[in-house]
């Protein structure tokens, strides 16, 4: 087969990911607090950017201040903060930014006393290891014993369990085996009791041994019949231990006072405070959207560099002039990116609120099925943009604070002419069914499917099983008490 060389023309389009475009995309995905940090860094690196002062005319009284009227959605609509202009004029551009900003004037000035103090946001508590070592110092231990105790504590995870084989710790410490288990028992008796156990059985036994009234029957149940207790097979336990079923049930209730993960009592996860990006308020009988601009600096162009631009406009080859122009372009793009971010968040939020009016009026049970494509089509943007906007963004509503992703639920139950409901609503319905079941006759997953079918909801059994597991509900065979 002969190989020929030929020339041809082909027209194609591709997207160049410029640094400016990457910055705009990055701003879309940032949280409110992360964006303020990025702006602060840009203000340090770019001398062209300055924070505008608060406009004193904003709060000046008007003739109509004495009148009282009901708020409407128009009160929350703001004029564009920046005019769309593609042409760039070096002489007039800088002046135009003095009256424009990335934030609205009414949100720029805020009383810092109303904000939570730094101590309430950032705090450091004692870790589980520090808590245990602090108590261990009250014990009289030799150097070798103290070394083993520290090895044990250092290998305890946040749940309170040993992450390594205890035999390895014994070999590393080099002390006698019986003495090593005595040290382990000392650690397990520290508060919270049970830390340092290798498994659930050992953890519960450690807690049972220090109970105010030790119960030999309870220790037998933990040691030999923990799985039977989980499946509520009281009849098998009764026959094996030669005690009545009622006695087994009464003793098993003592386990409710024990902690299966004692480490969590001390090693609590760090508290992460969130700042809502959107506020939804009711005004004039309708729900309206306000973008949270609190804490976002109002940006403007430095007057010093404005003069440098005007004076150096005729010297395009001047190095200083080129530097200033580059920084001005970066400042322009940052302000536009911030403005576009806020506008996009507002558009997406308004589309969500318009679609989910029943949710805001009546609660989570009235959440409608909605996917990213629905909002993208309504606001004329791509699904990926909507996805970026709703990532790590929160909406404060009269019902509480929700992540924007919460409102996107696929429709379930609409097959064969059935009713389509949101997956979150289906989960609430399944939970209500399990909560209302007869404890002596727990409902199977198939029975739940039949109950939902009476409400014209066509759901597969595996779907019910998935949501049951997400709710932490055991199968019907383990929920049923065996007499």
XYZ file of C-alpha atoms in Angstrom:
483
model
C 0.000 0.000 0.000
C 1.493 3.350 -1.086
C 1.830 6.152 1.411
C 0.901 9.605 0.133
C 1.593 12.982 1.666
C -1.094 15.611 1.259
C -2.087 18.938 2.736
C -5.473 19.993 3.967
C -7.259 22.645 6.012
C -9.280 21.784 9.069
C -11.170 24.224 11.240
C -11.611 23.411 14.922
C -12.264 25.122 18.235
C -10.493 24.580 21.528
C -10.495 26.320 24.855
C -7.250 27.803 26.121
C -7.053 27.649 29.907
C -5.416 31.000 30.547
C -4.288 31.897 34.078
C -7.157 34.401 34.262
C -9.722 31.747 33.334
C -8.222 29.327 35.840
C -8.538 31.994 38.522
C -12.198 32.615 37.655
C -12.977 28.882 37.845
C -11.095 28.600 41.132
C -13.119 31.444 42.671
C -16.361 29.641 41.800
C -15.418 26.606 43.883
C -14.107 28.491 46.924
C -16.088 28.932 50.104
C -16.905 32.393 51.401
C -14.009 32.362 53.872
C -11.549 30.921 51.346
C -12.418 33.626 48.839
C -11.779 36.424 51.340
C -8.362 34.873 52.018
C -7.572 34.759 48.295
C -8.568 38.398 47.918
C -6.336 39.353 50.848
C -3.386 37.545 49.225
C -4.023 39.241 45.881
C -4.105 42.640 47.560
C -0.670 41.937 49.035
C 0.818 40.759 45.727
C -0.852 43.333 43.461
C -0.090 46.954 44.451
C -2.771 48.129 42.019
C -5.544 46.879 44.325
C -6.812 48.892 47.244
C -9.761 48.508 49.578
C -12.290 51.265 49.079
C -13.551 53.196 52.078
C -17.124 53.020 53.246
C -19.401 55.414 51.398
C -20.793 57.727 54.033
C -23.681 58.723 51.781
C -25.139 55.244 51.917
C -26.486 55.598 55.421
C -27.576 59.241 55.083
C -31.232 59.806 55.994
C -33.776 60.594 53.287
C -37.144 62.244 53.301
C -38.971 58.911 53.314
C -37.127 57.438 56.293
C -40.091 58.091 58.539
C -42.425 56.010 56.389
C -42.925 52.333 57.179
C -43.831 49.908 54.401
C -43.690 46.172 53.834
C -40.519 44.879 52.228
C -40.733 43.355 48.772
C -38.351 41.382 46.613
C -37.434 44.563 44.717
C -35.764 45.900 47.844
C -33.156 43.169 47.642
C -32.322 43.624 43.963
C -29.183 45.657 43.376
C -27.927 47.468 40.321
C -24.966 45.870 38.556
C -21.739 46.767 40.271
C -19.783 46.731 37.045
C -20.653 47.511 33.464
C -19.926 44.876 30.879
C -17.220 46.382 28.693
C -14.799 44.471 26.547
C -12.835 47.463 25.182
C -9.989 48.601 27.369
C -9.110 52.297 27.602
C -6.018 53.019 29.675
C -6.873 56.665 30.398
C -10.495 56.295 31.500
C -10.487 52.775 32.897
C -8.919 53.521 36.285
C -11.402 56.272 37.109
C -14.346 54.037 36.289
C -13.399 51.552 38.983
C -13.539 54.105 41.780
C -17.333 54.024 41.731
C -17.564 50.289 41.133
C -16.758 47.445 43.442
C -16.883 43.714 43.847
C -19.300 44.175 46.768
C -22.379 46.247 47.345
C -22.017 49.373 49.512
C -24.760 48.372 51.929
C -22.934 45.135 52.779
C -19.414 46.575 52.959
C -19.813 48.356 56.257
C -20.543 46.036 59.164
C -20.222 46.177 62.893
C -17.260 43.998 63.800
C -18.703 43.588 67.310
C -21.506 41.463 65.869
C -19.042 38.959 64.437
C -18.001 35.961 66.598
C -14.738 36.446 68.409
C -11.598 34.680 67.259
C -11.555 32.587 70.441
C -15.001 31.211 69.580
C -13.874 30.152 66.118
C -10.452 28.664 66.793
C -9.933 26.539 69.862
C -7.707 23.653 70.807
C -8.734 20.998 73.285
C -6.795 18.198 74.908
C -6.273 15.183 72.684
C -7.144 11.651 73.794
C -3.451 10.730 74.196
C -2.763 13.832 76.304
C -5.833 13.129 78.420
C -4.723 9.555 79.127
C -1.088 10.473 79.811
C -2.189 13.190 82.240
C -4.027 10.550 84.307
C -1.223 8.021 83.927
C 1.199 10.373 85.713
C -0.760 9.721 88.904
C 0.198 6.031 88.761
C 3.445 4.716 90.280
C 5.254 3.098 87.363
C 8.833 2.115 86.648
C 10.644 3.424 83.574
C 9.970 0.234 81.600
C 6.313 0.214 82.637
C 5.957 3.873 81.701
C 7.520 3.159 78.314
C 4.986 0.393 77.591
C 2.087 2.547 78.792
C 3.172 5.305 76.420
C 3.444 2.797 73.570
C -0.112 1.661 74.274
C -1.488 5.202 74.430
C 0.419 6.250 71.319
C -1.222 3.467 69.297
C -4.804 4.161 70.386
C -6.997 5.569 67.609
C -9.741 8.184 67.979
C -12.325 5.478 68.717
C -10.228 4.269 71.680
C -8.987 0.989 70.197
C -5.434 -0.306 69.743
C -4.298 -0.018 66.142
C -1.501 -2.604 66.551
C -1.168 -6.107 67.938
C -0.483 -5.947 71.679
C 2.042 -8.770 71.344
C 4.214 -6.474 69.211
C 4.161 -3.818 71.949
C 5.179 -6.412 74.545
C 8.125 -7.511 72.407
C 9.202 -3.892 71.862
C 9.033 -3.009 75.557
C 10.909 -6.134 76.675
C 9.016 -6.571 79.970
C 7.320 -9.678 81.331
C 4.082 -10.735 79.631
C 1.966 -10.851 82.809
C 3.324 -7.469 83.854
C 2.493 -6.065 80.409
C -1.160 -7.125 80.720
C -1.295 -5.442 84.133
C -0.153 -2.193 82.491
C -2.768 -2.647 79.768
C -5.463 -3.063 82.415
C -4.297 0.144 84.105
C -4.627 2.035 80.808
C -8.082 0.548 80.190
C -9.239 1.746 83.629
C -8.331 5.359 82.835
C -11.059 7.779 81.837
C -12.708 7.127 79.424
C -12.831 3.500 80.520
C -12.150 0.896 77.836
C -9.516 2.781 75.822
C -6.710 0.466 74.741
C -8.954 -2.508 73.989
C -8.306 -4.577 70.874
C -11.971 -5.269 70.090
C -15.523 -4.448 71.171
C -15.755 -7.407 73.548
C -12.618 -6.397 75.438
C -13.773 -2.769 75.547
C -17.179 -3.628 77.047
C -15.616 -6.042 79.540
C -13.300 -3.300 80.802
C -16.315 -1.065 81.403
C -18.288 -3.880 83.050
C -15.465 -4.552 85.546
C -15.529 -1.009 86.950
C -19.330 -0.759 87.156
C -20.743 0.306 90.542
C -22.362 -3.110 90.935
C -20.477 -5.794 89.069
C -22.736 -8.276 87.342
C -21.236 -11.710 86.634
C -24.149 -12.393 84.278
C -23.414 -9.252 82.285
C -19.752 -10.213 81.919
C -20.803 -13.670 80.705
C -23.148 -12.101 78.163
C -20.350 -9.887 76.829
C -17.767 -12.665 76.812
C -19.814 -15.490 75.286
C -23.080 -14.166 73.823
C -22.436 -10.763 72.282
C -23.586 -11.891 68.816
C -26.722 -13.457 70.292
C -27.512 -10.154 72.008
C -27.112 -8.351 68.693
C -29.631 -10.661 67.033
C -31.860 -10.572 70.171
C -31.785 -14.351 70.475
C -32.678 -14.280 74.177
C -34.056 -17.833 74.154
C -30.653 -19.302 73.188
C -28.892 -17.264 75.883
C -31.446 -18.305 78.486
C -30.927 -21.992 77.818
C -27.126 -21.713 77.682
C -26.850 -19.829 81.007
C -29.840 -21.456 82.757
C -31.478 -18.128 83.580
C -34.873 -16.703 82.686
C -35.437 -14.697 79.525
C -36.591 -11.694 81.571
C -33.333 -11.761 83.523
C -31.339 -11.807 80.288
C -33.329 -8.859 78.952
C -32.927 -6.829 82.146
C -29.192 -7.484 82.282
C -28.700 -6.620 78.606
C -30.216 -3.199 79.262
C -27.112 -2.341 81.298
C -25.131 -2.297 78.057
C -26.970 0.883 77.077
C -24.823 2.739 79.631
C -21.586 1.556 77.989
C -19.738 3.284 75.173
C -18.678 1.100 72.213
C -16.243 3.852 71.128
C -15.024 5.433 74.378
C -12.313 7.460 72.658
C -14.977 9.606 71.028
C -15.890 11.004 74.464
C -12.600 12.929 74.413
C -11.298 12.899 70.848
C -14.220 14.841 69.426
C -13.798 16.091 65.853
C -12.793 19.701 65.353
C -15.666 22.111 64.982
C -15.750 23.755 61.563
C -17.793 26.932 61.352
C -19.346 27.807 58.030
C -20.399 31.148 56.607
C -23.520 31.053 54.415
C -23.034 32.391 50.904
C -26.756 32.959 50.483
C -29.522 34.208 52.758
C -33.121 33.330 51.956
C -35.649 35.589 53.667
C -39.387 35.924 53.398
C -40.551 39.332 52.214
C -44.073 40.198 51.161
C -45.177 36.555 51.265
C -42.440 35.333 48.947
C -38.936 33.992 49.488
C -36.123 36.119 48.103
C -32.366 35.679 47.828
C -29.610 37.849 49.263
C -25.946 37.193 48.424
C -23.690 37.365 51.466
C -21.091 40.034 50.678
C -20.101 40.455 54.318
C -16.343 40.450 54.788
C -15.483 40.707 51.090
C -13.316 43.811 50.607
C -14.509 46.454 48.163
C -11.731 46.726 45.632
C -10.615 49.752 43.645
C -7.590 50.877 41.645
C -4.875 52.745 43.506
C -4.839 56.484 42.723
C -1.052 56.472 42.724
C -0.956 53.964 39.877
C -3.761 55.752 38.063
C -1.432 58.712 37.680
C 1.389 56.432 36.550
C -0.878 55.001 33.845
C -1.866 58.428 32.580
C 1.685 59.776 32.602
C 3.162 56.673 30.975
C 0.420 56.108 28.381
C 2.692 57.301 25.568
C 5.686 55.194 26.629
C 4.557 51.630 25.924
C 8.086 50.294 25.969
C 8.830 51.653 29.390
C 9.429 48.761 31.808
C 7.620 50.406 34.715
C 4.639 51.223 32.522
C 4.393 47.622 31.315
C 4.554 46.371 34.896
C 1.727 48.700 35.923
C -0.386 47.661 32.941
C 0.089 43.963 33.732
C -0.959 44.531 37.313
C -3.922 46.581 36.147
C -5.071 43.769 33.853
C -4.787 41.311 36.772
C -6.735 43.665 39.032
C -9.418 44.113 36.381
C -9.814 40.376 35.924
C -9.955 39.723 39.677
C -12.713 42.287 40.217
C -14.658 40.943 37.239
C -14.204 37.361 38.483
C -15.491 38.263 41.933
C -18.444 40.062 40.425
C -19.229 37.143 38.094
C -18.928 34.695 40.999
C -21.451 36.611 43.078
C -23.808 36.993 40.119
C -23.604 33.295 39.275
C -24.268 32.245 42.871
C -27.254 34.589 42.941
C -28.649 33.201 39.667
C -28.303 29.585 40.822
C -29.815 30.368 44.225
C -32.786 32.186 42.716
C -33.436 29.210 40.423
C -33.303 26.833 43.408
C -35.644 28.975 45.502
C -38.098 29.367 42.614
C -38.149 25.585 42.098
C -38.368 24.666 45.791
C -40.988 27.123 47.072
C -42.952 24.283 48.707
C -39.840 23.217 50.598
C -39.349 26.657 52.137
C -43.034 26.946 53.040
C -43.788 23.424 54.340
C -40.484 21.701 55.108
C -38.179 18.906 53.842
C -41.037 16.519 53.101
C -41.996 18.739 50.167
C -38.566 18.804 48.504
C -39.006 18.349 44.750
C -36.756 16.275 42.481
C -34.188 18.524 40.836
C -30.899 17.883 39.043
C -28.076 20.162 37.936
C -29.346 20.130 34.368
C -32.657 21.720 35.424
C -30.940 24.751 36.931
C -28.320 24.921 34.143
C -31.043 25.098 31.468
C -32.974 27.737 33.378
C -30.054 30.141 33.880
C -28.371 29.374 30.548
C -25.124 27.936 31.923
C -23.310 24.628 31.686
C -23.904 21.896 34.275
C -20.235 21.949 35.282
C -20.546 25.637 36.198
C -23.595 24.933 38.353
C -21.742 22.053 39.978
C -18.794 24.312 40.850
C -21.088 27.010 42.232
C -22.949 24.586 44.509
C -19.790 22.951 45.870
C -19.129 23.902 49.512
C -21.705 26.700 49.344
C -24.342 27.058 52.042
C -27.756 28.693 52.118
C -29.213 30.104 55.324
C -33.007 29.717 55.306
C -35.846 30.057 57.834
C -35.685 26.240 58.145
C -31.945 26.146 58.875
C -28.680 26.156 56.954
C -28.373 23.767 53.994
C -25.620 23.016 51.513
C -26.713 23.911 47.988
C -26.076 20.295 46.960
C -28.870 19.277 49.351
C -31.522 20.634 46.995
C -30.418 18.419 44.114
C -32.142 15.050 44.354
C -32.939 12.551 41.653
C -36.559 11.537 41.227
C -37.496 8.075 42.517
C -40.721 6.112 42.415
C -42.074 7.468 39.145
C -41.867 4.299 37.059
C -44.962 2.730 35.495
C -47.092 5.796 36.100
C -46.024 6.278 39.731
C -45.362 9.536 41.532
C -41.843 10.994 41.246
C -40.402 12.179 44.578
C -36.981 13.352 45.704
C -34.586 10.763 47.123
C -34.304 12.734 50.367
C -38.101 12.680 50.784
C -38.146 8.934 50.118
C -35.561 8.445 52.857
C -37.783 10.366 55.303
C -40.790 8.237 54.331
C -38.860 4.999 54.848
C -37.613 6.239 58.221
C -41.165 7.075 59.301
C -42.323 3.570 58.300
C -39.595 1.888 60.373
C -40.254 4.200 63.337
C -43.913 3.287 63.348
C -43.542 -0.494 63.007
C -44.573 -3.043 65.609
C -41.407 -4.052 67.552
C -42.642 -7.643 67.811
C -43.304 -7.826 64.058
C -40.626 -5.769 62.289
C -41.213 -4.961 58.645
C -39.118 -6.576 55.940
C -37.738 -4.539 53.047
C -40.260 -6.142 50.702
C -43.104 -5.145 53.028
C -41.882 -1.544 52.957
C -41.935 -1.709 49.146
C -45.593 -2.774 49.309
C -46.448 0.042 51.738
C -44.844 2.606 49.436
C -46.715 1.125 46.476
C -49.998 2.048 48.222
C -48.858 5.673 47.947
C -48.248 5.160 44.216
C -44.478 5.003 44.709
C -42.800 2.303 42.625
C -39.545 1.499 44.423
C -37.282 -1.549 44.094
C -36.473 -3.634 47.167
C -32.744 -2.980 46.792
C -33.508 0.764 46.964
C -35.291 0.292 50.301
C -32.370 -1.821 51.518
C -29.905 0.928 50.548
C -31.827 3.635 52.406
C -32.394 1.361 55.419
C -28.634 0.846 55.718
C -28.043 4.591 55.336
C -30.473 5.177 58.212
C -28.619 2.669 60.378
C -31.614 0.327 60.719
C -30.806 -3.357 61.154
C -32.496 -6.044 59.008
C -35.848 -7.348 60.206
C -34.281 -10.635 61.340
C -32.073 -8.753 63.812
C -34.784 -6.299 64.915
C -37.169 -9.073 65.894
C -37.120 -10.244 69.504
C -37.065 -14.039 69.788
C -39.111 -15.355 72.714
